[in-house]
Coordinates of C-alpha atoms and ligand atoms in Angstrom, one line a residue:
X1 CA 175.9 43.2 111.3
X2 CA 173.2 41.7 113.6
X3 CA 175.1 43.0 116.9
X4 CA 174.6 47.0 115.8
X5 CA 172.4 49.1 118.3
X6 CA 169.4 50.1 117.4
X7 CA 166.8 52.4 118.6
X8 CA 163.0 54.4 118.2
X9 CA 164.1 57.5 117.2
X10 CA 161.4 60.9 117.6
X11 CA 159.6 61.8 114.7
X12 CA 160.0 64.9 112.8
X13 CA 157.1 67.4 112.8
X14 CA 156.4 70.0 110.9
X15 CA 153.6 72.5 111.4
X16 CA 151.9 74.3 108.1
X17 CA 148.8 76.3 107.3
X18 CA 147.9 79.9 106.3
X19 CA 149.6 82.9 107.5
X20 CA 148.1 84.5 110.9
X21 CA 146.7 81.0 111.5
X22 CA 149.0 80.2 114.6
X23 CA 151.8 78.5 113.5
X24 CA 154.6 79.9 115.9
X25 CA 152.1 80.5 118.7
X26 CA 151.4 76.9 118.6
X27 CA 155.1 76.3 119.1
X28 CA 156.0 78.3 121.3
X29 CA 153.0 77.0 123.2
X30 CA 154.5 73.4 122.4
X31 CA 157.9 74.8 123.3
X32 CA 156.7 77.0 126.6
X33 CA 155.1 73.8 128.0
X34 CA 157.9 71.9 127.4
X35 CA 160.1 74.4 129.1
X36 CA 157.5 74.6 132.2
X37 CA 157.3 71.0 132.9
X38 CA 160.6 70.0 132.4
X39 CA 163.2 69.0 135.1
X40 CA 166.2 71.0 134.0
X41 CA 169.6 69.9 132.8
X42 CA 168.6 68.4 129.4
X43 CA 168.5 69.9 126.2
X44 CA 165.4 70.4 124.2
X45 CA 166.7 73.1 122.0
X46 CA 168.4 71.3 118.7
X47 CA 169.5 73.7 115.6
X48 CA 165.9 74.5 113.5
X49 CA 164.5 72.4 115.9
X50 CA 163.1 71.7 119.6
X51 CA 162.6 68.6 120.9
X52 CA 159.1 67.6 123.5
X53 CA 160.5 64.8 125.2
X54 CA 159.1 61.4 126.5
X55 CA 159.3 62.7 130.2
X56 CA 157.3 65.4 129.2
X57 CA 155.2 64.1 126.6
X58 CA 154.6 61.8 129.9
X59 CA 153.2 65.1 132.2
X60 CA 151.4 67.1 129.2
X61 CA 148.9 63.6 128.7
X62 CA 148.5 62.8 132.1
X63 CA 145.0 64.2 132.6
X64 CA 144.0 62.3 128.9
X65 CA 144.9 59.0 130.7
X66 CA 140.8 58.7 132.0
X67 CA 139.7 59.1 128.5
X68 CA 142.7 56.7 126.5
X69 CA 143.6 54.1 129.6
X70 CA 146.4 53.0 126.8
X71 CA 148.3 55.7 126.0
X72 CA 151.5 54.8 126.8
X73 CA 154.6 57.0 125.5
X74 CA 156.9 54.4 123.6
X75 CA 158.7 57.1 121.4
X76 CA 161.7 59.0 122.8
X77 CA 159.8 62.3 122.2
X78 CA 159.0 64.7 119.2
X79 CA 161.6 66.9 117.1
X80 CA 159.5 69.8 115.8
X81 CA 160.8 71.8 113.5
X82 CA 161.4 75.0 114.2
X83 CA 160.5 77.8 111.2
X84 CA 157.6 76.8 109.9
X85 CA 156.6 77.8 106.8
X86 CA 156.2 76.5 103.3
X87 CA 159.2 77.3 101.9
X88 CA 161.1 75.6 104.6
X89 CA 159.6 72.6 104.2
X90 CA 160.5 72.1 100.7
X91 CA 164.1 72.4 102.2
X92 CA 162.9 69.2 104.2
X93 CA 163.2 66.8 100.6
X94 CA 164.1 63.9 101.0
X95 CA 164.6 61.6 97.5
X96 CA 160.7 61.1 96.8
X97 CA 159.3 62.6 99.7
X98 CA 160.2 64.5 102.9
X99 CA 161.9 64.1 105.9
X100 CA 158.7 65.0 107.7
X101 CA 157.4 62.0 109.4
X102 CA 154.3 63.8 110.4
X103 CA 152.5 67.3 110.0
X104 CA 150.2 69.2 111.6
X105 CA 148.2 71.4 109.5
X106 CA 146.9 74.8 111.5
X107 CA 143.3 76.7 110.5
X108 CA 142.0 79.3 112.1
X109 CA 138.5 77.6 113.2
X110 CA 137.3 80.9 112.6
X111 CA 138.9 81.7 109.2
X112 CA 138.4 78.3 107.8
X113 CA 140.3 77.7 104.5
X114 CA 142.9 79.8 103.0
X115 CA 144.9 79.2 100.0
X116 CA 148.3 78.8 101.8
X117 CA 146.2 76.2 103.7
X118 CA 145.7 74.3 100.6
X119 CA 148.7 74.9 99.1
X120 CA 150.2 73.2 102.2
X121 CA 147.3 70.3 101.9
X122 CA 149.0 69.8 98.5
X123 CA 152.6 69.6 99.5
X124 CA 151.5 66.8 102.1
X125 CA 149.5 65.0 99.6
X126 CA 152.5 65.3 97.1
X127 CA 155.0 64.4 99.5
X128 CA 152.8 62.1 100.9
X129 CA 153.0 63.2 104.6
X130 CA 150.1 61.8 107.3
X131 CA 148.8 65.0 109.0
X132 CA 146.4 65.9 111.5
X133 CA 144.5 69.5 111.5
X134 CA 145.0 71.2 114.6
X135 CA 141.6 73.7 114.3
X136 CA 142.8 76.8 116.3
X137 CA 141.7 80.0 118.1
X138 CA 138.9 78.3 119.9
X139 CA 138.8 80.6 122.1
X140 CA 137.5 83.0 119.7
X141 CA 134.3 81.2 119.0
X142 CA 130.8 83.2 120.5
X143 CA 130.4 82.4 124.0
X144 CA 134.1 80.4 124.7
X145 CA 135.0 80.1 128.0
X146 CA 138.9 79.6 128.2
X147 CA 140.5 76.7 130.9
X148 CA 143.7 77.6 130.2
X149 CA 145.9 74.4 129.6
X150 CA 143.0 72.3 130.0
X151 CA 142.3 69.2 127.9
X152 CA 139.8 69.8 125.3
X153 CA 137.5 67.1 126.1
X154 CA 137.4 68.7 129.7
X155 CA 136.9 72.1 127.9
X156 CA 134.2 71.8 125.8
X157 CA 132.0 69.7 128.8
X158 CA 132.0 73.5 130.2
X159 CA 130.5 75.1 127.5
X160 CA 127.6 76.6 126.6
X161 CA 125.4 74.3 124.0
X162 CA 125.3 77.0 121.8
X163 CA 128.9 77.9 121.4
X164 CA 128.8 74.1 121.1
X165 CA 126.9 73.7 118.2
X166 CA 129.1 76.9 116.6
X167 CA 132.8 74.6 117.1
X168 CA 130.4 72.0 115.5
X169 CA 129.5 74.0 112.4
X170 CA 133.2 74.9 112.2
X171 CA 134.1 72.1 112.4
X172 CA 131.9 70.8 110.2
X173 CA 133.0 73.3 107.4
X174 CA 136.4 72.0 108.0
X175 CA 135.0 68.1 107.0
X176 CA 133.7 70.0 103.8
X177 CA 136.8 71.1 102.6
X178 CA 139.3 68.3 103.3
X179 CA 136.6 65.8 101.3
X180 CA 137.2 68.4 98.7
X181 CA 140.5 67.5 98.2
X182 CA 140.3 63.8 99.1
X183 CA 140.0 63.4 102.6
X184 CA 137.7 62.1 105.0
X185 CA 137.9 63.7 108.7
X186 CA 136.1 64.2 111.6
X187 CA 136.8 65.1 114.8
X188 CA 139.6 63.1 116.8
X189 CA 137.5 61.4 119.5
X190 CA 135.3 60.1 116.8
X191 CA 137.6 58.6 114.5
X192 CA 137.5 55.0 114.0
X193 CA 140.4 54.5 112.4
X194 CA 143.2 56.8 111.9
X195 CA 144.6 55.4 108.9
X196 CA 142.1 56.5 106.6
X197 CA 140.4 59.2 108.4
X198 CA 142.1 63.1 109.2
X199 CA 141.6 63.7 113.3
X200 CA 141.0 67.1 113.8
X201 CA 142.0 68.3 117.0
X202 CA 140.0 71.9 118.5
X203 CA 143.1 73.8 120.1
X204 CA 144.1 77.5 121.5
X205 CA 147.4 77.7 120.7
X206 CA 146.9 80.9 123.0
X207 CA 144.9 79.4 126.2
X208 CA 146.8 75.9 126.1
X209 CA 143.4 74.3 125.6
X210 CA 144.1 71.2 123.4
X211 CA 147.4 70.8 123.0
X212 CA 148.0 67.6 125.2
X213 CA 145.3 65.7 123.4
X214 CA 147.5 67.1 119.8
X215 CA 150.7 65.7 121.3
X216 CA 149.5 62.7 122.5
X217 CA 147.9 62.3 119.0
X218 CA 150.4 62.8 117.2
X219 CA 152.5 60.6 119.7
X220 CA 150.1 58.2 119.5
X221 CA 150.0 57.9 115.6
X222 CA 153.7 58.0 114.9
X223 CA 154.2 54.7 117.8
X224 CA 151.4 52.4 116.2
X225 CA 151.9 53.5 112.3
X226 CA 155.3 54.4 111.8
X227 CA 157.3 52.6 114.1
X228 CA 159.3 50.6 111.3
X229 CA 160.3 53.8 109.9
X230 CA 161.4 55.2 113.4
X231 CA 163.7 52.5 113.7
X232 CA 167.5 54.0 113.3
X233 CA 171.2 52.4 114.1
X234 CA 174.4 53.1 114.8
X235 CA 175.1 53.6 111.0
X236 CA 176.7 56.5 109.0
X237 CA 174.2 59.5 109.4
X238 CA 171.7 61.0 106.9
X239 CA 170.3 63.7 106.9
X240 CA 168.6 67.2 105.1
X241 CA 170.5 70.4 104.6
X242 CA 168.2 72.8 106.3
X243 CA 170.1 75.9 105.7
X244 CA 173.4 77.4 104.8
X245 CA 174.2 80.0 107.4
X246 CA 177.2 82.5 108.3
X247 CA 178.1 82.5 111.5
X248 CA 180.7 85.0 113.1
X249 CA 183.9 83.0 113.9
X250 CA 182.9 79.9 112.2
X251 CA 182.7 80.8 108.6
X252 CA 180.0 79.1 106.3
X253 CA 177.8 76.5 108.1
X254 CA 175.4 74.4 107.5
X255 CA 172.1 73.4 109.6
X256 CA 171.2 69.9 109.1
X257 CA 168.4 68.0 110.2
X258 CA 169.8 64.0 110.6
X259 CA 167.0 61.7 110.5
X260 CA 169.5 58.5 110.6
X261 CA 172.4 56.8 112.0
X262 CA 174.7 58.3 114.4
X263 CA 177.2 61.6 113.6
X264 CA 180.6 62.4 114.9
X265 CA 183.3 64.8 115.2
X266 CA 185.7 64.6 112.0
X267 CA 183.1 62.5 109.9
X268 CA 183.7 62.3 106.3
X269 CA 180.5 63.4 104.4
X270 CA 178.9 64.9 101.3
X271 CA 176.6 67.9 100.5
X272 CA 176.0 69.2 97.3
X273 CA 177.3 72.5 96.2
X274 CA 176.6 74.9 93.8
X275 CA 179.7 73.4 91.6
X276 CA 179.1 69.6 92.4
X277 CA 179.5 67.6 95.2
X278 CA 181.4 68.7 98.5
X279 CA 183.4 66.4 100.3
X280 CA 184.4 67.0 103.7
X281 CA 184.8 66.6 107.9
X282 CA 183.1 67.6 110.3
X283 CA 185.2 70.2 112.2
X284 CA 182.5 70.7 114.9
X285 CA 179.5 69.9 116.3
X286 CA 177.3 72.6 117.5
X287 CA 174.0 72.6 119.5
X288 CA 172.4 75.9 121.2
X289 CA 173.6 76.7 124.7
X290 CA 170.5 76.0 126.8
X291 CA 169.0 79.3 128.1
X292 CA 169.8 78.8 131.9
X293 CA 173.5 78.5 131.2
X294 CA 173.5 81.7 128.5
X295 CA 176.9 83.8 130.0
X296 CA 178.2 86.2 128.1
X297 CA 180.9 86.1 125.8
X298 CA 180.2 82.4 125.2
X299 CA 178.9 82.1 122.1
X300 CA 174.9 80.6 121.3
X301 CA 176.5 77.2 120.7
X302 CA 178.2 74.8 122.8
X303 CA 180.3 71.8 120.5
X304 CA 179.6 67.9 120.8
X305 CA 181.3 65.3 120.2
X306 CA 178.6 63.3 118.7
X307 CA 174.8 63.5 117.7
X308 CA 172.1 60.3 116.9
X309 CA 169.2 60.7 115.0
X310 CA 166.8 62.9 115.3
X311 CA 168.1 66.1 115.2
X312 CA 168.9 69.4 114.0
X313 CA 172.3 70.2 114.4
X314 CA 174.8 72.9 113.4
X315 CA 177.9 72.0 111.3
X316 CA 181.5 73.7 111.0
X317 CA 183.6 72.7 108.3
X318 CA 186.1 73.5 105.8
X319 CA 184.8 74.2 102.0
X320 CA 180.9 74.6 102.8
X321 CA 180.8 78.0 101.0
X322 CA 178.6 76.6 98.4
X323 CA 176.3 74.5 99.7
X324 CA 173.4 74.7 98.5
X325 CA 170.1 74.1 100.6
X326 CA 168.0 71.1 100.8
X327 CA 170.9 69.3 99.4
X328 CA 170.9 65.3 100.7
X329 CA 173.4 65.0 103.8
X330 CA 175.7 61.4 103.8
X331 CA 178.5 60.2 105.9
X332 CA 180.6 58.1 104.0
X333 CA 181.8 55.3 106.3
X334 CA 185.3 55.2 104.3
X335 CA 187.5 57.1 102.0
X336 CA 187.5 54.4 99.6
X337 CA 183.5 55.1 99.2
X338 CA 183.9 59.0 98.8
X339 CA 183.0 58.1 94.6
X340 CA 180.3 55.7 95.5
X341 CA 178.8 58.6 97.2
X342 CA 179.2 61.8 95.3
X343 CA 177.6 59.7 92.5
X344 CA 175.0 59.0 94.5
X345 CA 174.1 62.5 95.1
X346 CA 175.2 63.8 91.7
X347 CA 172.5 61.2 89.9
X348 CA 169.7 62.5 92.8
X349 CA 170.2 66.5 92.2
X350 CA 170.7 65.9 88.4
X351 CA 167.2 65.4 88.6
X352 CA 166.1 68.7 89.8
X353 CA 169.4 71.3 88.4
X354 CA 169.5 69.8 84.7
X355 CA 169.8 71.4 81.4
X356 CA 168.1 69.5 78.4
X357 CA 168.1 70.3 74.7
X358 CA 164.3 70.8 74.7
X359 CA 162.0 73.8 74.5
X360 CA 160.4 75.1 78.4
X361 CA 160.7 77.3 80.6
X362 CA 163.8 78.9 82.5
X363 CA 163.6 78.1 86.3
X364 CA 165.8 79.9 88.7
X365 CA 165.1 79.2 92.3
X366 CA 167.3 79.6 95.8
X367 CA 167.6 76.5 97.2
X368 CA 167.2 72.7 95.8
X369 CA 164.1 72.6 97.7
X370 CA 162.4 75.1 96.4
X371 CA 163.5 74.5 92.7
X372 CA 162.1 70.9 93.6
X373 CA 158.9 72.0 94.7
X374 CA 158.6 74.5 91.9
X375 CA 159.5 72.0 89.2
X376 CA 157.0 69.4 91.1
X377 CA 154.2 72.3 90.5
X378 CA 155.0 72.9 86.6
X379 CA 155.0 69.0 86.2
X380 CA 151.2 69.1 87.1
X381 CA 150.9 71.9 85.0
X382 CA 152.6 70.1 82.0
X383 CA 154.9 72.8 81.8
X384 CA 158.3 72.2 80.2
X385 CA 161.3 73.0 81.5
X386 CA 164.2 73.9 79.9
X387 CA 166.8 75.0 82.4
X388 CA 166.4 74.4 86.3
X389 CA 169.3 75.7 88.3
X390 CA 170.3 77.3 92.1
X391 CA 171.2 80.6 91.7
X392 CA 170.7 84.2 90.3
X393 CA 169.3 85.0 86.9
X394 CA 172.5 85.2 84.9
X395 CA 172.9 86.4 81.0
X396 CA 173.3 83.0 79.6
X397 CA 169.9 82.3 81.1
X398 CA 168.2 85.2 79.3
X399 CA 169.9 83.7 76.3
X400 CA 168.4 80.2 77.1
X401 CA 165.1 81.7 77.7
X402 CA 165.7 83.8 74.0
X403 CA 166.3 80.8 72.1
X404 CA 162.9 79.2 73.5
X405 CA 160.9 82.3 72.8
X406 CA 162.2 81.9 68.9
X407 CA 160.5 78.9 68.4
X408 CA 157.4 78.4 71.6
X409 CA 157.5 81.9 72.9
X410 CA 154.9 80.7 75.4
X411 CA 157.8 78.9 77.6
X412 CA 160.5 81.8 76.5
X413 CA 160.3 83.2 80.0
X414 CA 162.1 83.5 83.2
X415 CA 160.7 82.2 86.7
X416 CA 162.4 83.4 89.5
X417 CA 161.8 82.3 92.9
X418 CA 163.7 84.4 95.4
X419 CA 166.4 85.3 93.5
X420 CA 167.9 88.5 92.0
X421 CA 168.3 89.5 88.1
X422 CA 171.7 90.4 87.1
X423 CA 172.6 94.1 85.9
X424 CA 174.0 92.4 82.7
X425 CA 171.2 89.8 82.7
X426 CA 168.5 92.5 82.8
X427 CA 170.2 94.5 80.4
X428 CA 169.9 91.5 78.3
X429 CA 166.7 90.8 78.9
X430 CA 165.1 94.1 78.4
X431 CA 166.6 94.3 74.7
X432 CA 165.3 90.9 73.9
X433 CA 161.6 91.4 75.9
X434 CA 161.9 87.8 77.4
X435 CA 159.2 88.1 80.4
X436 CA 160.4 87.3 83.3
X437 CA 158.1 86.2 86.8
X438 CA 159.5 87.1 90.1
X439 CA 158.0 86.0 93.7
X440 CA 159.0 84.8 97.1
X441 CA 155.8 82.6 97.7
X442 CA 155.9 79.5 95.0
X443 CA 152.1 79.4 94.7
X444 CA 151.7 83.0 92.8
X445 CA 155.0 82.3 90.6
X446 CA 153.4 79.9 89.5
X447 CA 149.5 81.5 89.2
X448 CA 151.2 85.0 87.6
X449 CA 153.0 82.6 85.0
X450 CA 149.8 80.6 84.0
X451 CA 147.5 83.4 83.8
X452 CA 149.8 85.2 81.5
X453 CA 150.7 81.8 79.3
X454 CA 146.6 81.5 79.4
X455 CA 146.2 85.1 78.0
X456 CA 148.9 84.3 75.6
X457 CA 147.0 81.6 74.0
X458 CA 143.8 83.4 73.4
Ligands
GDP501 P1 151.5 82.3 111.9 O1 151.6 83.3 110.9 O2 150.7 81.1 111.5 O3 152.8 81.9 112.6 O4 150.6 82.9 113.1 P2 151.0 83.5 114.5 O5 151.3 82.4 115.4 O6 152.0 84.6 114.3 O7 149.6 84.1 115.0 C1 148.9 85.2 114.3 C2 148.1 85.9 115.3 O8 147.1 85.1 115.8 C3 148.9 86.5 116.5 O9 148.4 87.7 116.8 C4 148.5 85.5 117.6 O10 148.6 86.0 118.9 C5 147.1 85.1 117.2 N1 146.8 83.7 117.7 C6 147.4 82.6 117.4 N2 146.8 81.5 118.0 C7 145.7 82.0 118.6 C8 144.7 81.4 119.4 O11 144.6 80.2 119.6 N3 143.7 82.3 119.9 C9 143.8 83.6 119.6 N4 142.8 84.3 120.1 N5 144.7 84.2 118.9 C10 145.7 83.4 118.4
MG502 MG1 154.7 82.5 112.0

């Protein structure tokens, strides 16, 4: 109805790039600033993620407000996520994209490219997820002279011109390599327009330098392109499964990131398990204790009642021992919708855990996201698949996999994305030589596969 509250709610950033590049330093930068110029009482700690808010967002752009008389913080604040990392973020699906409103993409300035970087550069061009490059470890460049927490426009006036002309080379190189893979970029106080140009930001995740002009980029960006998507209501919530977690005295729980609507105590909702849909309440609400009031014997979490979009939030309830992962998160507003919804998300993970009748490979993964992602990556590969499920390999996938190899003996093999191989499965497998790929980073699953199906062609 016309009379339902609505707000802006923060977007929900994820940070990616190549290991060693800087991704937690740059959030606990992020996080450590946030800390530091915050007056204290609220909460900026959420479950997988920590929230910069407006107040602060506010203090950490100040000195930018010479350079970009506009700025003006409209957006509550920003919910980063918390554990970066690739495979994380395929948790983050969302049907046809992500819940990621907005990335930042970390490279060494130093190391330039690496193939998680463009493995991540994929994802976001896949998932369709605006990003900005955060080009880090300035301070390592010949000749830097660090101003701790300074702006980087104030920075680099200090500098020498020829560790000025090096950040430009970098830089430079960094231009290269995103208009190899179909993007134009350039430097963030040089962008024209920020719809169709990448802003790459200079930034020490370790000296502070540059990280107000990132926030208040990415502030910036989400409040004059996204704001229709920001917009959120008092409505059922919705949200992402982040992870499934055992916690002493609470059982199974689930992390959930809620990018939508409004959560309660005793809510109704779905999640999908590794047996079909679970129904549910909410027993509790948990957030983290913040720090200052950690006593012992208290537990990490304090309960609430309620929770609005966005955030990350820990949930207690009966019957979440399967849950599965990057599984879709509804309320349902009534009892009499409980089959409206369970179809709902029965028809969206049929696409990804399916069994068809024709010949491909078996695909085992440990969470719907990453069984998504992988299946997204053979898709491009024109690889068939046969079998796509959550889980460990079992026999009746090496008998799957054995029926394949019979007839196309190129797609009779296992993938396995951090997941174990049954005794009985291996046993299995062995006797009937079915090859079988095993990794924990989706990228070389997939490269071990196609270089062996290549040398099986030949
Ligand atoms: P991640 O793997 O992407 O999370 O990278 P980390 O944040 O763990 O950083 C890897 C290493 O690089 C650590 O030793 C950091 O201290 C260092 N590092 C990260 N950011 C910077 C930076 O801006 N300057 C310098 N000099 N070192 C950095
Ligand atoms: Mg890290």
């Amino acid at each position: 109805s016309s009379d339902k509250k609505t707000w802006i709610r923060q977007p929900i950033i994820v940070v990616l790039g190549h290991v060693d590049h800087g991704k937690t330093t740059l959030l606990d930068k992020i996080r450590g600033t946030a800390v530091a110029k915050k007056e204290p009482g609220e909460i900026t700690q959420h479950v997988g993620a920590s929230v910069v808010p407006a107040s602060v967002l506010n203090k950490i752009t100040e000195p930018l407000k010479k350079y970009f008389p506009k700025l003006v913080i409209e957006i509550p604040g920003l919910l980063f996520i918390d554990t970066p990392g690739h495979e994380l973020f395929s948790n983050l699906r969302r049907r046809g994209g992500s819940v990621a409103d907005m990335a930042i993409l970390v490279v060494d300035v130093v190391e330039g490219f690496q193939p998680q970087t463009i493995e991540a550069l994929n994802i976001l061009k896949e998932k369709r997820v605006p990003f900005i490059v955060a080009a880090n470890k300035i301070d390592r460049l010949e000749g830097w002279k660090a101003f701790p927490d300074t702006p980087f426009l104030e920075s680099v006036k200090r500098q020498s011109p020829r560790t000025i002309s090096i950040l430009e080379e970098r830089i430079y190189q960094l231009v290269g390599k995103l208009y190899e893979h179909g993007f134009e970029s350039e430097r963030f106080d040089r962008v024209k327009d920020f719809r169709r140009t990448v802003a790459i930001v200079p930034i020490s995740a370790k000296t502070g330098e540059g990280i107000s002009e990132l926030l208040a980029l990415i502030a910036g960006l989400a409040q004059q392109f996204m704001k229709k998507k920001l917009v959120t209501s008092e409505d059922a919530a919705r949200g992402v499964v982040l992870e499934v977690k055992e916690e002493q005295g609470l059982g199974t729980t689930i992390d959930v990131i809620i990018y939508d609507g409004v959560l309660s105590k005793n809510d109704l909702f779905v999640v999908v398990g590794k047996n079909g849909p679970i129904v549910t309440r909410v027993r509790s609400l948990l957030m983290p204790r913040p720090l200052q009031d950690m006593r012992m014997h208290e537990g990490r979490f304090v309960q609430v009642d309620l929770v609005t979009a966005a955030t990350g939030v820990k949930i207690s309830a009966p019957g979440l021992e399967d849950a599965l992962a990057g599984s879709p998160f509804y309320v349902i507003p009534s009892e009499d919708r409980i089959q409206e919804f369970t179809r709902m998300v029965q028809e969206e993970v049929s696409q990804i855990r399916f069994k068809g009748e024709s010949d491909g490979v078996v695909l085992k993964a440990d969470t719907l996201g990453t069984l998504e992602a992988l299946l997204e990556a053979l898709r491009r590969e024109n690889i068939p698949v046969k079998l796509a499920d959550v889980g460990h390999v079992t026999r009746n996938d090496v008998l799957e996999a054995a029926i394949v190899s019979k007839s196309k003996p190129e797609y009779g093999v296992i993938l396995a994305f951090n997941v174990k191989i049954l005794p009985e499965a291996e046993e299995l497998r062995a006797r009937e030589n079915i090859p079988v790929f095993k990794h924990n980073i989706i990228y070389q699953l997939l490269e071990e596969y196609l270089k062996w199906f290549k040398e099986f062609k030949e």
